[in-house]
Amino acid sequence: MENWEEYSKKMADSFEPDFENAMNRAYSEWKIYGKCSEAEFYNKNLDEKDKFDDAFPHFFTGDTKSEFVMVQLNPKRNKDGKSEDNNCYHKKVNEIYYRGEPVTIDCYDNYKKYFSEFGNRQYIKDKEYTSFFDKKQLLFLKSFSELFGFKEGEENLRENLAASIDKKLQLELVPFGSPDFSTNRILKNRDLSKTTERLLKFIASSERKYVIFCSRAFEKLLNEYNFIESQESEKFKLVKNDGTETKQKFEVIKIVLNVNGKKLNAVIAPQFALQSLSGNLRTQYGQKIKDAFRAMNK
């Protein structure tokens, strides 16, 4: 078997354009070498502070056939390979740990199962795990309850949280973690057109009802590579619990994507990750996005 130096040199400029094949290759490399050639592809020419983790590829979470798609820039991990909440982490060798216990991933099918049953593992099998981010996301998704089957009552919170993860498809533009994603610096030093096209083709390969890009950075990125055929911005204020309007205006950007000649309606949610967008305000923001899709699909 080739050592990593020989193998990575051979694969230096090789980018797999098919989503499924890319996952399979990244998984195989991680199991054999403990690191992935695609991560090195991204890291080429990047400053050290912008470089991505080179192990444990994380392409998706949830149901790959879901009608509801949310797209993030990349998984958030610190420099030690730990997830943002520190509950899930990997080592440079081909191991993954969840809350300190090793997780067995012994084949490609189980690798995909790990991500497709993420919510069930965290909120049904694990009776103690909690995440502030997941609870905020649940508020955002309340307006789409008919797709998730959410149930009323605090006693159903964990079941609802599991459904909010496993019944949607979350995709990562770059499937490797980092503490931060500086769009301006990364786009200046690295061409992400291939990974963007691969992601869009995968989205367009199944029937989708909602496709939401969860950062303003996607407006720059999708325009940079000429995937946006048309766009329209809507700005508005939200209503606080006391009945008054927010001082800040919020925004939804309706876009039509051209994916190899196929038109795809989508929305960019610039303030999705805004920390101050909490409680009922986050639910209202989700409803505004739902309304935007309804308007586009008339």
PDB file of C-alpha atoms in Angstrom:
ATOM      1  CA  MET A   1       0.000   0.000   0.000  1.00  0.00           C
ATOM      2  CA  GLU A   2       1.213   3.511  -0.804  1.00  0.00           C
ATOM      3  CA  ASN A   3       2.137   5.724   2.105  1.00  0.00           C
ATOM      4  CA  TRP A   4       0.235   8.975   2.591  1.00  0.00           C
ATOM      5  CA  GLU A   5       2.926  11.164   1.020  1.00  0.00           C
ATOM      6  CA  GLU A   6       2.920   9.110  -2.182  1.00  0.00           C
ATOM      7  CA  TYR A   7      -0.852   8.840  -2.308  1.00  0.00           C
ATOM      8  CA  SER A   8      -1.589  12.521  -1.552  1.00  0.00           C
ATOM      9  CA  LYS A   9       0.935  13.674  -4.149  1.00  0.00           C
ATOM     10  CA  LYS A  10      -0.820  11.534  -6.762  1.00  0.00           C
ATOM     11  CA  MET A  11      -4.236  12.902  -5.724  1.00  0.00           C
ATOM     12  CA  ALA A  12      -3.136  16.538  -5.290  1.00  0.00           C
ATOM     13  CA  ASP A  13      -5.156  17.933  -8.205  1.00  0.00           C
ATOM     14  CA  SER A  14      -7.819  15.221  -8.343  1.00  0.00           C
ATOM     15  CA  PHE A  15     -11.301  16.460  -7.376  1.00  0.00           C
ATOM     16  CA  GLU A  16     -14.222  14.021  -7.401  1.00  0.00           C
ATOM     17  CA  PRO A  17     -17.229  15.823  -8.972  1.00  0.00           C
ATOM     18  CA  ASP A  18     -19.887  13.275  -7.925  1.00  0.00           C
ATOM     19  CA  PHE A  19     -21.255  13.728  -4.398  1.00  0.00           C
ATOM     20  CA  GLU A  20     -21.700  10.032  -3.557  1.00  0.00           C
ATOM     21  CA  ASN A  21     -18.326   9.046  -5.025  1.00  0.00           C
ATOM     22  CA  ALA A  22     -16.642  11.900  -3.156  1.00  0.00           C
ATOM     23  CA  MET A  23     -18.103  10.695   0.145  1.00  0.00           C
ATOM     24  CA  ASN A  24     -17.012   7.136  -0.548  1.00  0.00           C
ATOM     25  CA  ARG A  25     -13.482   8.188  -1.443  1.00  0.00           C
ATOM     26  CA  ALA A  26     -13.139  10.491   1.556  1.00  0.00           C
ATOM     27  CA  TYR A  27     -14.410   7.769   3.890  1.00  0.00           C
ATOM     28  CA  SER A  28     -11.967   5.206   2.447  1.00  0.00           C
ATOM     29  CA  GLU A  29      -9.020   7.593   2.788  1.00  0.00           C
ATOM     30  CA  TRP A  30      -9.970   8.431   6.358  1.00  0.00           C
ATOM     31  CA  LYS A  31     -10.167   4.742   7.306  1.00  0.00           C
ATOM     32  CA  ILE A  32      -6.860   3.886   5.608  1.00  0.00           C
ATOM     33  CA  TYR A  33      -4.758   6.993   6.227  1.00  0.00           C
ATOM     34  CA  GLY A  34      -6.598   8.937   8.932  1.00  0.00           C
ATOM     35  CA  LYS A  35      -6.830  11.973   6.634  1.00  0.00           C
ATOM     36  CA  CYS A  36      -8.393  12.993   3.311  1.00  0.00           C
ATOM     37  CA  SER A  37      -6.941  14.264   0.042  1.00  0.00           C
ATOM     38  CA  GLU A  38      -9.910  16.576  -0.598  1.00  0.00           C
ATOM     39  CA  ALA A  39      -9.094  18.495   2.580  1.00  0.00           C
ATOM     40  CA  GLU A  40      -5.596  19.045   1.219  1.00  0.00           C
ATOM     41  CA  PHE A  41      -7.176  20.237  -2.043  1.00  0.00           C
ATOM     42  CA  TYR A  42      -9.046  22.941  -0.092  1.00  0.00           C
ATOM     43  CA  ASN A  43      -6.107  23.832   2.138  1.00  0.00           C
ATOM     44  CA  LYS A  44      -3.719  24.488  -0.731  1.00  0.00           C
ATOM     45  CA  ASN A  45      -2.784  28.198  -0.733  1.00  0.00           C
ATOM     46  CA  LEU A  46      -4.824  28.947   2.420  1.00  0.00           C
ATOM     47  CA  ASP A  47      -3.321  30.709   5.418  1.00  0.00           C
ATOM     48  CA  GLU A  48      -2.871  28.502   8.469  1.00  0.00           C
ATOM     49  CA  LYS A  49      -5.744  30.218  10.320  1.00  0.00           C
ATOM     50  CA  ASP A  50      -8.165  29.370   7.482  1.00  0.00           C
ATOM     51  CA  LYS A  51      -7.167  25.750   6.921  1.00  0.00           C
ATOM     52  CA  PHE A  52      -9.720  22.976   7.299  1.00  0.00           C
ATOM     53  CA  ASP A  53      -9.454  19.873   9.422  1.00  0.00           C
ATOM     54  CA  ASP A  54      -8.157  17.040   7.212  1.00  0.00           C
ATOM     55  CA  ALA A  55      -9.967  14.088   8.810  1.00  0.00           C
ATOM     56  CA  PHE A  56     -13.459  12.708   9.484  1.00  0.00           C
ATOM     57  CA  PRO A  57     -15.329  14.117   6.448  1.00  0.00           C
ATOM     58  CA  HIS A  58     -18.831  15.390   7.221  1.00  0.00           C
ATOM     59  CA  PHE A  59     -20.788  15.890   3.978  1.00  0.00           C
ATOM     60  CA  PHE A  60     -24.364  15.747   5.272  1.00  0.00           C
ATOM     61  CA  THR A  61     -26.675  15.187   8.224  1.00  0.00           C
ATOM     62  CA  GLY A  62     -30.191  13.722   8.015  1.00  0.00           C
ATOM     63  CA  ASP A  63     -32.211  12.358   5.111  1.00  0.00           C
ATOM     64  CA  THR A  64     -30.482  12.712   1.728  1.00  0.00           C
ATOM     65  CA  LYS A  65     -33.871  12.477  -0.042  1.00  0.00           C
ATOM     66  CA  SER A  66     -35.630  15.051   2.140  1.00  0.00           C
ATOM     67  CA  GLU A  67     -37.734  17.778   0.528  1.00  0.00           C
ATOM     68  CA  PHE A  68     -36.250  20.217   3.043  1.00  0.00           C
ATOM     69  CA  VAL A  69     -32.597  21.204   2.550  1.00  0.00           C
ATOM     70  CA  MET A  70     -30.446  23.552   4.604  1.00  0.00           C
ATOM     71  CA  VAL A  71     -26.924  24.378   3.430  1.00  0.00           C
ATOM     72  CA  GLN A  72     -24.127  25.439   5.777  1.00  0.00           C
ATOM     73  CA  LEU A  73     -20.599  26.545   4.897  1.00  0.00           C
ATOM     74  CA  ASN A  74     -18.848  23.754   6.821  1.00  0.00           C
ATOM     75  CA  PRO A  75     -18.943  21.872  10.144  1.00  0.00           C
ATOM     76  CA  LYS A  76     -17.744  23.952  13.063  1.00  0.00           C
ATOM     77  CA  ARG A  77     -14.819  22.278  14.834  1.00  0.00           C
ATOM     78  CA  ASN A  78     -11.949  23.576  16.890  1.00  0.00           C
ATOM     79  CA  LYS A  79      -8.311  22.854  16.099  1.00  0.00           C
ATOM     80  CA  ASP A  80      -8.459  19.637  18.139  1.00  0.00           C
ATOM     81  CA  GLY A  81     -11.151  18.208  15.846  1.00  0.00           C
ATOM     82  CA  LYS A  82     -13.925  18.691  18.409  1.00  0.00           C
ATOM     83  CA  SER A  83     -17.421  19.755  17.411  1.00  0.00           C
ATOM     84  CA  GLU A  84     -18.717  23.145  18.519  1.00  0.00           C
ATOM     85  CA  ASP A  85     -20.431  21.626  21.580  1.00  0.00           C
ATOM     86  CA  ASN A  86     -17.383  19.391  22.350  1.00  0.00           C
ATOM     87  CA  ASN A  87     -19.576  16.261  22.455  1.00  0.00           C
ATOM     88  CA  CYS A  88     -18.334  14.746  19.204  1.00  0.00           C
ATOM     89  CA  TYR A  89     -14.708  14.624  18.142  1.00  0.00           C
ATOM     90  CA  HIS A  90     -12.209  12.629  16.172  1.00  0.00           C
ATOM     91  CA  LYS A  91      -8.537  11.890  16.467  1.00  0.00           C
ATOM     92  CA  LYS A  92      -6.052  12.070  13.634  1.00  0.00           C
ATOM     93  CA  VAL A  93      -6.227   8.316  13.376  1.00  0.00           C
ATOM     94  CA  ASN A  94      -9.445   6.877  11.977  1.00  0.00           C
ATOM     95  CA  GLU A  95     -11.479   7.022  15.170  1.00  0.00           C
ATOM     96  CA  ILE A  96     -14.566   8.972  16.175  1.00  0.00           C
ATOM     97  CA  TYR A  97     -15.789   9.572  19.709  1.00  0.00           C
ATOM     98  CA  TYR A  98     -19.190  10.635  20.986  1.00  0.00           C
ATOM     99  CA  ARG A  99     -19.326  12.009  24.546  1.00  0.00           C
ATOM    100  CA  GLY A 100     -16.013  10.317  25.275  1.00  0.00           C
ATOM    101  CA  GLU A 101     -17.014   6.857  24.024  1.00  0.00           C
ATOM    102  CA  PRO A 102     -15.628   5.359  20.774  1.00  0.00           C
ATOM    103  CA  VAL A 103     -18.119   4.905  17.931  1.00  0.00           C
ATOM    104  CA  THR A 104     -17.701   1.959  15.600  1.00  0.00           C
ATOM    105  CA  ILE A 105     -17.826   2.894  11.932  1.00  0.00           C
ATOM    106  CA  ASP A 106     -16.601  -0.220  10.154  1.00  0.00           C
ATOM    107  CA  CYS A 107     -17.943   0.261   6.614  1.00  0.00           C
ATOM    108  CA  TYR A 108     -19.176   2.945   4.244  1.00  0.00           C
ATOM    109  CA  ASP A 109     -22.860   2.138   4.855  1.00  0.00           C
ATOM    110  CA  ASN A 110     -22.390   2.581   8.608  1.00  0.00           C
ATOM    111  CA  TYR A 111     -20.524   5.829   7.958  1.00  0.00           C
ATOM    112  CA  LYS A 112     -23.591   7.205   6.141  1.00  0.00           C
ATOM    113  CA  LYS A 113     -25.896   5.743   8.815  1.00  0.00           C
ATOM    114  CA  TYR A 114     -23.931   7.646  11.457  1.00  0.00           C
ATOM    115  CA  PHE A 115     -25.002  10.925   9.827  1.00  0.00           C
ATOM    116  CA  SER A 116     -28.503   9.893   8.739  1.00  0.00           C
ATOM    117  CA  GLU A 117     -29.451   8.915  12.330  1.00  0.00           C
ATOM    118  CA  PHE A 118     -27.690  11.799  14.031  1.00  0.00           C
ATOM    119  CA  GLY A 119     -30.791  13.201  15.726  1.00  0.00           C
ATOM    120  CA  ASN A 120     -32.024   9.814  16.939  1.00  0.00           C
ATOM    121  CA  ARG A 121     -28.658   9.064  18.510  1.00  0.00           C
ATOM    122  CA  GLN A 122     -28.395  12.439  20.241  1.00  0.00           C
ATOM    123  CA  TYR A 123     -31.967  12.877  21.473  1.00  0.00           C
ATOM    124  CA  ILE A 124     -33.625   9.441  21.656  1.00  0.00           C
ATOM    125  CA  LYS A 125     -30.834   7.003  22.498  1.00  0.00           C
ATOM    126  CA  ASP A 126     -29.008   9.625  24.554  1.00  0.00           C
ATOM    127  CA  LYS A 127     -31.367  10.942  27.241  1.00  0.00           C
ATOM    128  CA  GLU A 128     -29.064  13.725  28.478  1.00  0.00           C
ATOM    129  CA  TYR A 129     -27.580  15.441  25.412  1.00  0.00           C
ATOM    130  CA  THR A 130     -28.693  19.020  24.842  1.00  0.00           C
ATOM    131  CA  SER A 131     -27.745  21.732  22.354  1.00  0.00           C
ATOM    132  CA  PHE A 132     -28.639  25.410  22.410  1.00  0.00           C
ATOM    133  CA  PHE A 133     -28.142  25.551  18.623  1.00  0.00           C
ATOM    134  CA  ASP A 134     -30.597  22.684  18.005  1.00  0.00           C
ATOM    135  CA  LYS A 135     -33.239  24.315  20.180  1.00  0.00           C
ATOM    136  CA  LYS A 136     -32.892  27.594  18.289  1.00  0.00           C
ATOM    137  CA  GLN A 137     -33.111  25.732  14.994  1.00  0.00           C
ATOM    138  CA  LEU A 138     -36.287  24.005  16.177  1.00  0.00           C
ATOM    139  CA  LEU A 139     -37.891  27.431  16.675  1.00  0.00           C
ATOM    140  CA  PHE A 140     -36.944  28.338  13.103  1.00  0.00           C
ATOM    141  CA  LEU A 141     -38.439  25.105  11.765  1.00  0.00           C
ATOM    142  CA  LYS A 142     -41.786  25.400  13.590  1.00  0.00           C
ATOM    143  CA  SER A 143     -43.311  27.087  10.539  1.00  0.00           C
ATOM    144  CA  PHE A 144     -42.562  23.933   8.524  1.00  0.00           C
ATOM    145  CA  SER A 145     -44.107  21.582  11.078  1.00  0.00           C
ATOM    146  CA  GLU A 146     -46.136  19.681   8.453  1.00  0.00           C
ATOM    147  CA  LEU A 147     -42.901  18.226   7.035  1.00  0.00           C
ATOM    148  CA  PHE A 148     -41.447  17.258  10.394  1.00  0.00           C
ATOM    149  CA  GLY A 149     -44.485  16.056  12.333  1.00  0.00           C
ATOM    150  CA  PHE A 150     -43.674  18.140  15.415  1.00  0.00           C
ATOM    151  CA  LYS A 151     -45.817  17.467  18.492  1.00  0.00           C
ATOM    152  CA  GLU A 152     -47.009  19.987  21.075  1.00  0.00           C
ATOM    153  CA  GLY A 153     -45.862  19.768  24.688  1.00  0.00           C
ATOM    154  CA  GLU A 154     -42.545  19.882  26.551  1.00  0.00           C
ATOM    155  CA  GLU A 155     -42.656  16.088  26.935  1.00  0.00           C
ATOM    156  CA  ASN A 156     -42.168  15.800  23.150  1.00  0.00           C
ATOM    157  CA  LEU A 157     -39.168  18.152  22.976  1.00  0.00           C
ATOM    158  CA  ARG A 158     -36.523  15.457  22.476  1.00  0.00           C
ATOM    159  CA  GLU A 159     -38.596  13.678  19.831  1.00  0.00           C
ATOM    160  CA  ASN A 160     -39.093  16.996  18.025  1.00  0.00           C
ATOM    161  CA  LEU A 161     -35.378  17.796  18.199  1.00  0.00           C
ATOM    162  CA  ALA A 162     -34.529  14.387  16.729  1.00  0.00           C
ATOM    163  CA  ALA A 163     -37.019  14.947  13.890  1.00  0.00           C
ATOM    164  CA  SER A 164     -35.630  18.443  13.219  1.00  0.00           C
ATOM    165  CA  ILE A 165     -32.269  16.835  12.429  1.00  0.00           C
ATOM    166  CA  ASP A 166     -33.158  13.504  10.822  1.00  0.00           C
ATOM    167  CA  LYS A 167     -36.137  14.556   8.662  1.00  0.00           C
ATOM    168  CA  LYS A 168     -34.310  17.344   6.861  1.00  0.00           C
ATOM    169  CA  LEU A 169     -31.090  17.303   4.847  1.00  0.00           C
ATOM    170  CA  GLN A 170     -28.288  19.511   6.065  1.00  0.00           C
ATOM    171  CA  LEU A 171     -25.406  19.814   3.620  1.00  0.00           C
ATOM    172  CA  GLU A 172     -21.923  21.204   4.185  1.00  0.00           C
ATOM    173  CA  LEU A 173     -20.365  23.135   1.305  1.00  0.00           C
ATOM    174  CA  VAL A 174     -16.883  22.129   2.486  1.00  0.00           C
ATOM    175  CA  PRO A 175     -17.161  18.774   4.295  1.00  0.00           C
ATOM    176  CA  PHE A 176     -14.296  19.430   6.701  1.00  0.00           C
ATOM    177  CA  GLY A 177     -14.380  21.330   9.948  1.00  0.00           C
ATOM    178  CA  SER A 178     -12.759  24.576  11.037  1.00  0.00           C
ATOM    179  CA  PRO A 179     -13.266  27.107  13.829  1.00  0.00           C
ATOM    180  CA  ASP A 180     -14.245  29.816  11.349  1.00  0.00           C
ATOM    181  CA  PHE A 181     -15.016  30.296   7.656  1.00  0.00           C
ATOM    182  CA  SER A 182     -13.775  33.598   6.273  1.00  0.00           C
ATOM    183  CA  THR A 183     -15.481  33.754   2.877  1.00  0.00           C
ATOM    184  CA  ASN A 184     -13.470  36.721   1.615  1.00  0.00           C
ATOM    185  CA  ARG A 185     -10.081  35.253   2.502  1.00  0.00           C
ATOM    186  CA  ILE A 186     -10.943  31.735   1.343  1.00  0.00           C
ATOM    187  CA  LEU A 187     -12.433  32.829  -1.998  1.00  0.00           C
ATOM    188  CA  LYS A 188      -9.390  35.017  -2.580  1.00  0.00           C
ATOM    189  CA  ASN A 189      -7.043  32.045  -2.194  1.00  0.00           C
ATOM    190  CA  ARG A 190      -9.112  29.018  -3.220  1.00  0.00           C
ATOM    191  CA  ASP A 191     -11.532  28.252  -6.035  1.00  0.00           C
ATOM    192  CA  LEU A 192     -14.657  26.615  -4.582  1.00  0.00           C
ATOM    193  CA  SER A 193     -16.551  26.403  -7.880  1.00  0.00           C
ATOM    194  CA  LYS A 194     -16.168  22.620  -8.144  1.00  0.00           C
ATOM    195  CA  THR A 195     -17.451  21.843  -4.661  1.00  0.00           C
ATOM    196  CA  THR A 196     -20.316  24.339  -5.150  1.00  0.00           C
ATOM    197  CA  GLU A 197     -21.347  22.710  -8.426  1.00  0.00           C
ATOM    198  CA  ARG A 198     -21.137  19.234  -6.899  1.00  0.00           C
ATOM    199  CA  LEU A 199     -23.349  20.285  -4.002  1.00  0.00           C
ATOM    200  CA  LEU A 200     -25.942  21.940  -6.261  1.00  0.00           C
ATOM    201  CA  LYS A 201     -26.091  18.910  -8.553  1.00  0.00           C
ATOM    202  CA  PHE A 202     -26.751  16.693  -5.554  1.00  0.00           C
ATOM    203  CA  ILE A 203     -29.545  18.978  -4.343  1.00  0.00           C
ATOM    204  CA  ALA A 204     -31.090  19.003  -7.817  1.00  0.00           C
ATOM    205  CA  SER A 205     -30.898  15.201  -8.112  1.00  0.00           C
ATOM    206  CA  SER A 206     -33.965  14.729  -5.872  1.00  0.00           C
ATOM    207  CA  GLU A 207     -37.326  16.446  -5.478  1.00  0.00           C
ATOM    208  CA  ARG A 208     -36.898  19.413  -3.120  1.00  0.00           C
ATOM    209  CA  LYS A 209     -39.549  21.752  -1.740  1.00  0.00           C
ATOM    210  CA  TYR A 210     -37.362  24.067   0.329  1.00  0.00           C
ATOM    211  CA  VAL A 211     -33.666  24.843  -0.218  1.00  0.00           C
ATOM    212  CA  ILE A 212     -32.226  27.346   2.264  1.00  0.00           C
ATOM    213  CA  PHE A 213     -28.666  28.679   2.283  1.00  0.00           C
ATOM    214  CA  CYS A 214     -27.904  29.652   5.871  1.00  0.00           C
ATOM    215  CA  SER A 215     -25.409  32.485   5.488  1.00  0.00           C
ATOM    216  CA  ARG A 216     -25.067  35.765   3.593  1.00  0.00           C
ATOM    217  CA  ALA A 217     -21.738  34.369   2.347  1.00  0.00           C
ATOM    218  CA  PHE A 218     -23.672  32.217  -0.117  1.00  0.00           C
ATOM    219  CA  GLU A 219     -24.894  35.320  -1.973  1.00  0.00           C
ATOM    220  CA  LYS A 220     -21.287  36.230  -2.788  1.00  0.00           C
ATOM    221  CA  LEU A 221     -20.245  32.649  -3.482  1.00  0.00           C
ATOM    222  CA  LEU A 222     -23.153  31.666  -5.744  1.00  0.00           C
ATOM    223  CA  ASN A 223     -22.847  34.907  -7.714  1.00  0.00           C
ATOM    224  CA  GLU A 224     -19.074  34.529  -7.941  1.00  0.00           C
ATOM    225  CA  TYR A 225     -19.522  31.275  -9.860  1.00  0.00           C
ATOM    226  CA  ASN A 226     -22.556  32.435 -11.882  1.00  0.00           C
ATOM    227  CA  PHE A 227     -25.063  29.947 -10.467  1.00  0.00           C
ATOM    228  CA  ILE A 228     -27.688  32.608  -9.670  1.00  0.00           C
ATOM    229  CA  GLU A 229     -29.930  33.372 -12.632  1.00  0.00           C
ATOM    230  CA  SER A 230     -32.056  35.919 -10.787  1.00  0.00           C
ATOM    231  CA  GLN A 231     -32.471  37.229  -7.258  1.00  0.00           C
ATOM    232  CA  GLU A 232     -34.812  39.465  -5.294  1.00  0.00           C
ATOM    233  CA  SER A 233     -34.290  40.773  -1.775  1.00  0.00           C
ATOM    234  CA  GLU A 234     -37.072  41.431   0.719  1.00  0.00           C
ATOM    235  CA  LYS A 235     -36.393  43.404   3.907  1.00  0.00           C
ATOM    236  CA  PHE A 236     -38.753  43.628   6.862  1.00  0.00           C
ATOM    237  CA  LYS A 237     -39.040  44.087  10.600  1.00  0.00           C
ATOM    238  CA  LEU A 238     -40.208  41.426  13.021  1.00  0.00           C
ATOM    239  CA  VAL A 239     -42.625  41.836  15.932  1.00  0.00           C
ATOM    240  CA  LYS A 240     -41.318  41.475  19.478  1.00  0.00           C
ATOM    241  CA  ASN A 241     -43.285  39.905  22.346  1.00  0.00           C
ATOM    242  CA  ASP A 242     -44.426  43.336  23.544  1.00  0.00           C
ATOM    243  CA  GLY A 243     -46.031  44.032  20.163  1.00  0.00           C
ATOM    244  CA  THR A 244     -43.445  46.560  18.986  1.00  0.00           C
ATOM    245  CA  GLU A 245     -41.303  46.118  15.889  1.00  0.00           C
ATOM    246  CA  THR A 246     -37.604  45.367  15.941  1.00  0.00           C
ATOM    247  CA  LYS A 247     -35.292  48.278  15.152  1.00  0.00           C
ATOM    248  CA  GLN A 248     -33.238  46.032  12.912  1.00  0.00           C
ATOM    249  CA  LYS A 249     -34.483  45.014   9.509  1.00  0.00           C
ATOM    250  CA  PHE A 250     -34.217  41.390   8.514  1.00  0.00           C
ATOM    251  CA  GLU A 251     -33.766  40.017   5.029  1.00  0.00           C
ATOM    252  CA  VAL A 252     -34.728  37.091   2.823  1.00  0.00           C
ATOM    253  CA  ILE A 253     -33.093  36.734  -0.594  1.00  0.00           C
ATOM    254  CA  LYS A 254     -35.129  34.773  -3.139  1.00  0.00           C
ATOM    255  CA  ILE A 255     -32.948  33.233  -5.837  1.00  0.00           C
ATOM    256  CA  VAL A 256     -33.365  31.101  -8.933  1.00  0.00           C
ATOM    257  CA  LEU A 257     -30.382  28.830  -9.501  1.00  0.00           C
ATOM    258  CA  ASN A 258     -29.318  27.388 -12.816  1.00  0.00           C
ATOM    259  CA  VAL A 259     -27.891  23.920 -12.193  1.00  0.00           C
ATOM    260  CA  ASN A 260     -26.801  22.474 -15.527  1.00  0.00           C
ATOM    261  CA  GLY A 261     -29.878  23.939 -17.211  1.00  0.00           C
ATOM    262  CA  LYS A 262     -32.270  22.912 -14.411  1.00  0.00           C
ATOM    263  CA  LYS A 263     -33.983  25.793 -12.567  1.00  0.00           C
ATOM    264  CA  LEU A 264     -34.019  25.536  -8.784  1.00  0.00           C
ATOM    265  CA  ASN A 265     -35.854  27.947  -6.467  1.00  0.00           C
ATOM    266  CA  ALA A 266     -33.989  28.658  -3.244  1.00  0.00           C
ATOM    267  CA  VAL A 267     -33.622  31.231  -0.487  1.00  0.00           C
ATOM    268  CA  ILE A 268     -30.590  32.766   1.185  1.00  0.00           C
ATOM    269  CA  ALA A 269     -31.213  33.474   4.884  1.00  0.00           C
ATOM    270  CA  PRO A 270     -28.541  36.065   5.778  1.00  0.00           C
ATOM    271  CA  GLN A 271     -29.513  36.300   9.455  1.00  0.00           C
ATOM    272  CA  PHE A 272     -30.100  32.618  10.142  1.00  0.00           C
ATOM    273  CA  ALA A 273     -27.115  32.411  12.510  1.00  0.00           C
ATOM    274  CA  LEU A 274     -27.707  35.779  14.210  1.00  0.00           C
ATOM    275  CA  GLN A 275     -27.401  35.232  17.976  1.00  0.00           C
ATOM    276  CA  SER A 276     -29.991  37.906  18.839  1.00  0.00           C
ATOM    277  CA  LEU A 277     -32.595  36.177  16.651  1.00  0.00           C
ATOM    278  CA  SER A 278     -34.228  34.184  19.428  1.00  0.00           C
ATOM    279  CA  GLY A 279     -37.596  32.926  20.595  1.00  0.00           C
ATOM    280  CA  ASN A 280     -40.601  34.051  18.603  1.00  0.00           C
ATOM    281  CA  LEU A 281     -38.420  36.225  16.349  1.00  0.00           C
ATOM    282  CA  ARG A 282     -36.690  33.129  15.001  1.00  0.00           C
ATOM    283  CA  THR A 283     -40.046  31.449  14.345  1.00  0.00           C
ATOM    284  CA  GLN A 284     -41.251  34.571  12.493  1.00  0.00           C
ATOM    285  CA  TYR A 285     -38.080  34.543  10.379  1.00  0.00           C
ATOM    286  CA  GLY A 286     -38.795  30.937   9.430  1.00  0.00           C
ATOM    287  CA  GLN A 287     -42.350  31.910   8.438  1.00  0.00           C
ATOM    288  CA  LYS A 288     -41.034  34.737   6.247  1.00  0.00           C
ATOM    289  CA  ILE A 289     -38.852  32.224   4.434  1.00  0.00           C
ATOM    290  CA  LYS A 290     -41.798  29.881   3.978  1.00  0.00           C
ATOM    291  CA  ASP A 291     -43.811  32.788   2.564  1.00  0.00           C
ATOM    292  CA  ALA A 292     -40.967  33.556   0.140  1.00  0.00           C
ATOM    293  CA  PHE A 293     -41.109  30.026  -1.264  1.00  0.00           C
ATOM    294  CA  ARG A 294     -44.890  30.236  -1.564  1.00  0.00           C
ATOM    295  CA  ALA A 295     -44.510  33.452  -3.592  1.00  0.00           C
ATOM    296  CA  MET A 296     -41.843  31.918  -5.865  1.00  0.00           C
ATOM    297  CA  ASN A 297     -43.865  28.792  -6.514  1.00  0.00           C
ATOM    298  CA  LYS A 298     -47.095  30.556  -7.549  1.00  0.00           C
TER     299      LYS A 298
END
